[in-house]
Structure formats: structure tokens, C-alpha cells
Short mmCIF file of C-alpha atoms in Angstrom, two decimals:
data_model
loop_
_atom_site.label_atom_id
_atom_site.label_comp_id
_atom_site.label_asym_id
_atom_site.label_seq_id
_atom_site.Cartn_x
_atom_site.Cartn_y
_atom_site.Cartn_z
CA UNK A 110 -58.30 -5.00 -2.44
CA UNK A 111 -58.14 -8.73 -2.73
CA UNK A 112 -61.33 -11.14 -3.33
CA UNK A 113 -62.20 -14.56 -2.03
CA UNK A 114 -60.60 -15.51 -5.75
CA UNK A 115 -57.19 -14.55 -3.77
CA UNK A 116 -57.82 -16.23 -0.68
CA UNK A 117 -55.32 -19.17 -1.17
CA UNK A 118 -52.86 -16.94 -2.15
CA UNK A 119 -53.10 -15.19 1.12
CA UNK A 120 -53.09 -18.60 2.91
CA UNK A 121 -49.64 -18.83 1.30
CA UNK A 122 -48.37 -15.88 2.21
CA UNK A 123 -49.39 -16.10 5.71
CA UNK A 124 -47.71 -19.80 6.39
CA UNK A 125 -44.54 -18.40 5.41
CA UNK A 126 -44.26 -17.31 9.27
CA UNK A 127 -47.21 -18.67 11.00
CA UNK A 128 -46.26 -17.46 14.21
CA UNK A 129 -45.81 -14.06 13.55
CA UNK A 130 -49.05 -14.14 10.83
CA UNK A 131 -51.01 -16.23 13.90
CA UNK A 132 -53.69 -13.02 14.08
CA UNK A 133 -54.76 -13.09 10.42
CA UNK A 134 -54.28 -17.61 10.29
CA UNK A 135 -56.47 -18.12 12.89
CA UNK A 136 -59.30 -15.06 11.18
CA UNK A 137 -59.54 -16.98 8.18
CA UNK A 138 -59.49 -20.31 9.21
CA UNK A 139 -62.33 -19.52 11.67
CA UNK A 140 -64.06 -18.99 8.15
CA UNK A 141 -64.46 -14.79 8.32
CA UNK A 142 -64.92 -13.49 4.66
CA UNK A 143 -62.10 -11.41 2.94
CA UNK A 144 -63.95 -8.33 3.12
CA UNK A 145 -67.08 -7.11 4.15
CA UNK A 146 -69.45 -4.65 3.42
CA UNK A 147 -68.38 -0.87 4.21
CA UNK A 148 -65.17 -1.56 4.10
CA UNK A 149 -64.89 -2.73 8.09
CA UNK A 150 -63.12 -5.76 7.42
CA UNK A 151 -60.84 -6.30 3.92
CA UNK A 152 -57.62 -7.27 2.92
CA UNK A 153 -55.75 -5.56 1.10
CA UNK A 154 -52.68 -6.54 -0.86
CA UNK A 155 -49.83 -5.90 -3.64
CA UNK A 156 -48.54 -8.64 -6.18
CA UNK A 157 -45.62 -9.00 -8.32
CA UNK A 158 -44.00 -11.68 -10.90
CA UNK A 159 -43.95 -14.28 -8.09
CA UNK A 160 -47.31 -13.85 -6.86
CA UNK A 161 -48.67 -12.15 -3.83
CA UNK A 162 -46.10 -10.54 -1.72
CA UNK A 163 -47.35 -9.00 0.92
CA UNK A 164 -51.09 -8.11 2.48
CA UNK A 165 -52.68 -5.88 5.20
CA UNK A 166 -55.43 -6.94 7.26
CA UNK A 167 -57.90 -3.70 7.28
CA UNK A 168 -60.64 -3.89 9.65
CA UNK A 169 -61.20 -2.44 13.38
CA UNK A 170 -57.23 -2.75 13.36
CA UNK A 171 -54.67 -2.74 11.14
CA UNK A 172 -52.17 -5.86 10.73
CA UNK A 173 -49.61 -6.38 7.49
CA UNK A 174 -48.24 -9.08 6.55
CA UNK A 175 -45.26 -9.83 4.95
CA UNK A 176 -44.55 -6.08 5.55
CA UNK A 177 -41.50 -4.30 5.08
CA UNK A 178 -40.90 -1.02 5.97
CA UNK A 179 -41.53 0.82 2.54
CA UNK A 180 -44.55 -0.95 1.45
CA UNK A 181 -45.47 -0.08 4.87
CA UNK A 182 -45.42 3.33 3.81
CA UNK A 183 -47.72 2.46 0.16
CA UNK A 184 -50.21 0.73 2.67
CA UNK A 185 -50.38 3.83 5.10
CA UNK A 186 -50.98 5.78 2.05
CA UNK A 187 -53.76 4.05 0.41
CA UNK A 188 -55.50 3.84 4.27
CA UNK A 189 -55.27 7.54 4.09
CA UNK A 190 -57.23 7.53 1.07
CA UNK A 191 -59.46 5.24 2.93
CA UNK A 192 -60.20 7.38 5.39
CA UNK A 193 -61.24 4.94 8.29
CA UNK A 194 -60.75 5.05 11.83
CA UNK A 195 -58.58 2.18 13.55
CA UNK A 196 -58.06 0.91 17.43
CA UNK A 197 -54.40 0.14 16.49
CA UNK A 198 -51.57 -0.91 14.42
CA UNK A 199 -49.78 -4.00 15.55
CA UNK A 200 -47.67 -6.90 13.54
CA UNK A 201 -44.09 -7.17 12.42
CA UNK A 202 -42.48 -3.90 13.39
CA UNK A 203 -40.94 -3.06 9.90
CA UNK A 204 -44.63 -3.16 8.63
CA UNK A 205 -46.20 -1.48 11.56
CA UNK A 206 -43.69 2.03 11.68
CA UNK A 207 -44.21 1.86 7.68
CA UNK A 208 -47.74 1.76 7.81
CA UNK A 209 -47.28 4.42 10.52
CA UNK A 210 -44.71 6.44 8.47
CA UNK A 211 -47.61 7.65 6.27
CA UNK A 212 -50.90 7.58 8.43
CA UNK A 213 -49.61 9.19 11.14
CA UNK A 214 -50.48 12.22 8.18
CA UNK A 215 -54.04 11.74 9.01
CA UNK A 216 -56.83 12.68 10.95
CA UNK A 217 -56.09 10.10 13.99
CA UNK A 218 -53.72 10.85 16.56
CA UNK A 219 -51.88 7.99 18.53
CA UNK A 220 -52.28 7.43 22.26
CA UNK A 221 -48.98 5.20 22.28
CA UNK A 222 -46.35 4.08 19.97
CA UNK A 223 -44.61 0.90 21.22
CA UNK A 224 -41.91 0.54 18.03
CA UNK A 225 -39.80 -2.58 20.13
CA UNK A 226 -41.97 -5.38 21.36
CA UNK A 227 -39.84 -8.96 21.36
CA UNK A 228 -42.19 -11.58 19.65
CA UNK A 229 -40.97 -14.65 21.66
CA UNK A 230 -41.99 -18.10 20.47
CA UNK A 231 -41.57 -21.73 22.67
CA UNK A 232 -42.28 -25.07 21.62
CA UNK A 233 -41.27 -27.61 24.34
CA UNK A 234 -42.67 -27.87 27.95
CA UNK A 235 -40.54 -25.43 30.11
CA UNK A 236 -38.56 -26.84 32.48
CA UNK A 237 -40.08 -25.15 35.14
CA UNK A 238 -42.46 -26.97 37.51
CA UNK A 239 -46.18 -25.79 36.56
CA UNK A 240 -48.83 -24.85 38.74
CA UNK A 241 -51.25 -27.75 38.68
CA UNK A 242 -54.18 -25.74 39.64
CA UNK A 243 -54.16 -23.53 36.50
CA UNK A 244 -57.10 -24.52 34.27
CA UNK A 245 -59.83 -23.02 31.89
CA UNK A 246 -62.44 -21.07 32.89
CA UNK A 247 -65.98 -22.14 33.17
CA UNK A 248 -68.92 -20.31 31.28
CA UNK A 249 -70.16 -19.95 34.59
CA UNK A 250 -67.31 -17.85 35.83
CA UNK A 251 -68.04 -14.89 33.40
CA UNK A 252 -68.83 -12.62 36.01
CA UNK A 253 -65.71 -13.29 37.57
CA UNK A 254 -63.22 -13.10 34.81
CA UNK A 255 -64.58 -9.98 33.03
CA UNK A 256 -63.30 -7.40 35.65
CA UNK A 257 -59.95 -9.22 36.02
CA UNK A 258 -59.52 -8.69 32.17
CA UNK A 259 -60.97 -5.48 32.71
CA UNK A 260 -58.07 -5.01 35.16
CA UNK A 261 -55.43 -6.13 32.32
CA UNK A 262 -56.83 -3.97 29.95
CA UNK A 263 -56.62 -0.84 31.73
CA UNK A 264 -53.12 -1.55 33.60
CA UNK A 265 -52.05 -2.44 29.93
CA UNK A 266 -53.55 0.68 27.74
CA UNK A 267 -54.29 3.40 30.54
CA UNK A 268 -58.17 2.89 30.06
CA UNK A 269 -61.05 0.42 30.76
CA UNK A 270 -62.77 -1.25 27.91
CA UNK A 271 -65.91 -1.18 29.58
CA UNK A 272 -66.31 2.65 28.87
CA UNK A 273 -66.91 2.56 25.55
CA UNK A 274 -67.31 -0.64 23.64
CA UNK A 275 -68.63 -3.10 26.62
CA UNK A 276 -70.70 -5.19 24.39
CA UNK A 277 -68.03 -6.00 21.87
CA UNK A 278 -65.47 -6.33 24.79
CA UNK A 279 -67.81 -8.52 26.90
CA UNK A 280 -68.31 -11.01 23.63
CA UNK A 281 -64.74 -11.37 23.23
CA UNK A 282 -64.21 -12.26 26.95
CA UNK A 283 -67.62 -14.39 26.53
CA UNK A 284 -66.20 -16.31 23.65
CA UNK A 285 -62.73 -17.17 25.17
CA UNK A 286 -64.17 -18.81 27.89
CA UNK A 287 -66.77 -20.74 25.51
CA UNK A 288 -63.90 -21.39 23.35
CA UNK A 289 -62.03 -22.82 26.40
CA UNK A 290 -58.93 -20.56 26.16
CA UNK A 291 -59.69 -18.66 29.07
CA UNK A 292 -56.97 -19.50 31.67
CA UNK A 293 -57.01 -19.04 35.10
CA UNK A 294 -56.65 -19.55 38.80
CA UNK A 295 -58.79 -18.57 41.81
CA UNK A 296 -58.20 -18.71 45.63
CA UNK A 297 -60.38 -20.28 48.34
CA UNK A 298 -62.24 -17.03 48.84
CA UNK A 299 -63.01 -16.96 44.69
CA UNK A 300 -61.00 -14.41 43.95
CA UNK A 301 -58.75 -14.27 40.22
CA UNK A 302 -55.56 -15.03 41.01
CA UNK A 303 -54.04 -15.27 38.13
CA UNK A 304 -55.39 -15.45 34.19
CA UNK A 305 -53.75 -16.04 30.29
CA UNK A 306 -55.83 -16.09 27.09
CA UNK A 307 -54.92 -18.11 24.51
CA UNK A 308 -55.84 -15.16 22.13
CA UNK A 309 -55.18 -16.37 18.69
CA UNK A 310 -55.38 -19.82 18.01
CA UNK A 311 -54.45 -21.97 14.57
CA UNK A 312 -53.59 -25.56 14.09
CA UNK A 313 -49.77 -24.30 13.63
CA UNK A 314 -49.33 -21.92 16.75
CA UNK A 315 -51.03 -20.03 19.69
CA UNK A 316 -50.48 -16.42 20.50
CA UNK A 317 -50.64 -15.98 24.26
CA UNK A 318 -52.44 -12.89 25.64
CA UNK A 319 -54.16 -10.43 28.36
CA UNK A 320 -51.57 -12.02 30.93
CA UNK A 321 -52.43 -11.21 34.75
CA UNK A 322 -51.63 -11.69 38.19
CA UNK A 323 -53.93 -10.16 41.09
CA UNK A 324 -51.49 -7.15 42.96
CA UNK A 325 -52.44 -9.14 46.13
CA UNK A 326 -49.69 -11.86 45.30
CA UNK A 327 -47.29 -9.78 42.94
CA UNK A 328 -43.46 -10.37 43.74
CA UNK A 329 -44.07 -13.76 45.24
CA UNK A 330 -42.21 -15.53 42.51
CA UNK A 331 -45.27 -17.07 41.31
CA UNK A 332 -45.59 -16.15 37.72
CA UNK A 333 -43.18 -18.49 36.93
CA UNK A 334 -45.09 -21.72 37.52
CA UNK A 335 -48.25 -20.04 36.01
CA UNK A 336 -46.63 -19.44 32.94
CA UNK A 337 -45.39 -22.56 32.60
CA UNK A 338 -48.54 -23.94 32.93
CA UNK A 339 -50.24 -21.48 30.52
CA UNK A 340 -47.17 -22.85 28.15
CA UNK A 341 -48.14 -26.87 28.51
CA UNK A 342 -52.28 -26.00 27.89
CA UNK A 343 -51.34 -24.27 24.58
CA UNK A 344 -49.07 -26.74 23.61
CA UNK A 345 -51.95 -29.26 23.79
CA UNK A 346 -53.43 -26.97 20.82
CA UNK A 347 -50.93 -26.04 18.81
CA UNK A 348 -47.39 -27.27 18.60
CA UNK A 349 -46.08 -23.62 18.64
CA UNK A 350 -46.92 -21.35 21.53
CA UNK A 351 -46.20 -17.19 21.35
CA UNK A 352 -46.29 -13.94 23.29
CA UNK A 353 -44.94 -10.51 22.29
CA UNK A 354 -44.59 -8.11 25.11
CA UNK A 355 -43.26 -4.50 25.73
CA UNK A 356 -39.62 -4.11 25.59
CA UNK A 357 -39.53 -2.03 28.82
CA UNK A 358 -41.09 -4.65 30.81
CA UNK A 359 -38.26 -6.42 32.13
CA UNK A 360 -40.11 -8.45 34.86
CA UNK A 361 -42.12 -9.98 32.12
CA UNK A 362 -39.44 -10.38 29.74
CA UNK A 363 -36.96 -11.62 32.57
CA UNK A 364 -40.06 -14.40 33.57
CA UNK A 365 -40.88 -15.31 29.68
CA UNK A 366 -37.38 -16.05 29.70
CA UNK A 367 -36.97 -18.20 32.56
CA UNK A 368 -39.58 -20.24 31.42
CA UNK A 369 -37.68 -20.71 28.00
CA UNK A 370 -39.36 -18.39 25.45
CA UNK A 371 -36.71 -17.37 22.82
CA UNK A 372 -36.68 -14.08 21.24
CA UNK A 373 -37.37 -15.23 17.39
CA UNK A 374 -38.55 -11.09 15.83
CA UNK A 375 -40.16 -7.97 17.11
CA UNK A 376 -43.64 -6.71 16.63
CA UNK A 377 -44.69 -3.33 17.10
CA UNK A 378 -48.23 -1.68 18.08
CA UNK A 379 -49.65 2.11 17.67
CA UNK A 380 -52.71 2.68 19.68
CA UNK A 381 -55.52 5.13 18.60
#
């Protein structure tokens, strides 16, 4: 288990690919501590003659870094000695199905294994014309936005997050908007049209997420010009905006790619 004595060495490791390492650069330059007391949160990691070469995030998920495929496997072997319970898996796929290799041994089954998930990466305005009325939501709007991402969540994993774990699913939506990367659209009668969090933010990239259009205005070519627009706000943070999305969700991959996301790796995500 690394210490805060390691810390910079993890920094290194993790701005060898900042875009696909954008979940654990933006945790520790928000200041969260290494580890933290039983266990929930801690980093562990495994060195050799050049240094540190490769870490795993260990906390409510799982995330590795620098992670291939049979140190995967070591890391899903010492979580099994562990013995925690996780919400999911999800990184570089040669890490994540390594990880999974081994802790798939243990006591936690998996709702879902997505094994192919295109991380796409942008960083240049897209030529396509954005929607000008796309902008960040207010705190005042809290009411509004938590049952669209509500919505998201439960078309994305099969289940609402406001069965079990409201509170901590209510912060996170509370703290988006407070953090202003809460994106979204409403119609004259106040209703979500359409909404993109800027998920994970760092000075190097953004990592878009919880992406959403109302079914009331699906298939009228507007996601488009809404993702293009979610593509020039991040791009005022960060000079390096992201996505990864399910490989079997060819209208999203066919739109990501009309607005000029490239393909640049693959991530991967097991849900518990």
C-alpha cells in the first residue's frame, strides 16, 4: 500500500496518460489523502528498478493505473485478500479484465461486464455548429436535474441510484452543479432537455459523463449540436476533453464521431 511519502511518484505515473488516468488526476489534485482509515480509500501499488510502475486506486471502486493485464491479475489477488466490497471496476481494459481475472474468485458477483468501451479523446472545437442555449446548471435547479440524472443512471445500469445510496448520489449531483460542470438545457415549459457532466476534471483534461437527452426529442438529430457544445465548455477547462462509451452503442459512437472525437484506447467497466 503506498503512503503520502509516494505520492509524487504516483503523480508521475499518472501524467504518463492523463487522459486515460483523468479519474485518479483530478482525486488527488482535489487534495483527497492516499488512504484512509478502514481501508475505504488507498492506493495501492508495485515498484521495480525504475520506480513505480503501476498503481490501483482502491476505494468504493476499483481503478489501475498503468495496468496491464497480468499485474491485473496480482492486484485482483491481493483485493481478494482484502476482502472488500466494490461498485465497479473501470479503467484501461487490459487492467480492468486482469483485475477481474482473479476477483471474479470472490464473494461478489458482477451485474455487467462491459470488456470494449472506446475511450475517445478531442481537443479542438468540433466543426459542428453548437447549440447556444446549452449552459451550466444553477444551484437552484437541483430539483430539476436530480431526476434527469436519475433517468441516466437507470437507462445506463438497469437501476435507480436513489434506492439505495440517495444521500451520496444526491451530493455528487449537488456538487457538480456547485462545481459548475453540470450541463444542460431546458424547454419553455422547464423541462431537461438535454444534460452532460463534466465528471472528472484536471488542469490537463476533462472526462465527459452521465450524457442525456429527454425521449421526448430523441431521433431529432439534435445531439449533435449539444455535444458540440458540451465539447467547447470543457475545452474552456481543460485543453483535452474525453468520453468512453459502450461499444454497442452505435448511435452514440456514430454522434461522438461526427462531432470529431477520435478513438485514442479502450476502457473497460465490471459492475457489482
Amino acid at each position: 500500500m503506498l503512503s503520502e511519502l509516494e505520492r509524487p511518484d504516483l503523480e508521475a505515473l499518472v501524467a504518463l496518460d492523463p487522459v486515460s488516468n483523468i479519474f485518479l488526476d483530478s482525486y488527488l489534485r482535489n487534495g483527497h489523502p492516499m488512504n484512509r482509515s478502514g481501508g475505504r480509500a488507498m492506493v495501492l501499488g508495485q515498484y521495480d528498478d525504475a520506480g513505480l510502475r503501476s498503481a490501483c486506486w482502491v476505494g468504493s471502486n476499483v481503478v489501475p493505473v498503468n495496468v496491464d493485464y497480468d499485474s491485473g491479475a496480482e492486484y485482483g489477488a491481493a483485493l481478494l485478500r482484502v476482502g472488500l466490497r466494490y461498485s465497479s471496476i473501470f479503467g484501461p481494459s487490459d487492467g480492468v479484465m486482469g483485475i477481474w481475472s482473479t476477483l471474479q474468485r470472490g464473494h461478489q458477483q458482477a451485474l455487467d461486464v462491459r470488456p470494449h468501451q472506446p475511450l475517445m479523446a478531442r481537443s479542438a472545437p468540433s466543426y459542428i455548429p453548437p447549440e447556444p442555449t446549452l449552459r451550466r446548471a444553477r444551484p437552484d435547479e437541483f430539483d430539476v436535474m436530480l431526476p434527469a440524472c436519475a433517468a441516466m443512471f437507470e437507462e445506463e445500469l438497469g437501476y435507480s441510484p436513489l434506492i439505495s445510496g440517495r444521500a451520496y448520489y444526491e451530493q455528487r449531483v449537488r456538487t457538480l452543479i456547485e462545481r459548475g460542470f453540470s450541463l444542460v438545457d431546458r424547454d419553455p415549459e422547464g423541462r431537461v432537455i438535454f444534460k452532460a457532466e463534466l465528471g472528472n476534471v484536471s488542469p490537463r483534461a476533462t472526462q465527459i459523463q452521465g450524457v442525456w437527452m429527454n425521449p421526448s426529442v430523441r431521433g431529432q438529430g439534435l445531439a449533435k449540436s449539444y455535444m458540440s457544445a458540451v465539447v467547447d465548455m470543457a475545452l474552456d477547462v481543460a485543453p483535452v476533453v474525453s468520453l468512453y462509451v459502450n461499444d454497442y452503442n452505435r448511435t452514440a459512437l456514430n454522434v461522438y464521431r461526427r462531432v470529431g472525437f477520435e478513438e485514442i484506447g479502450e476502457f473497460a467497466t465490471v459492475l457489482f
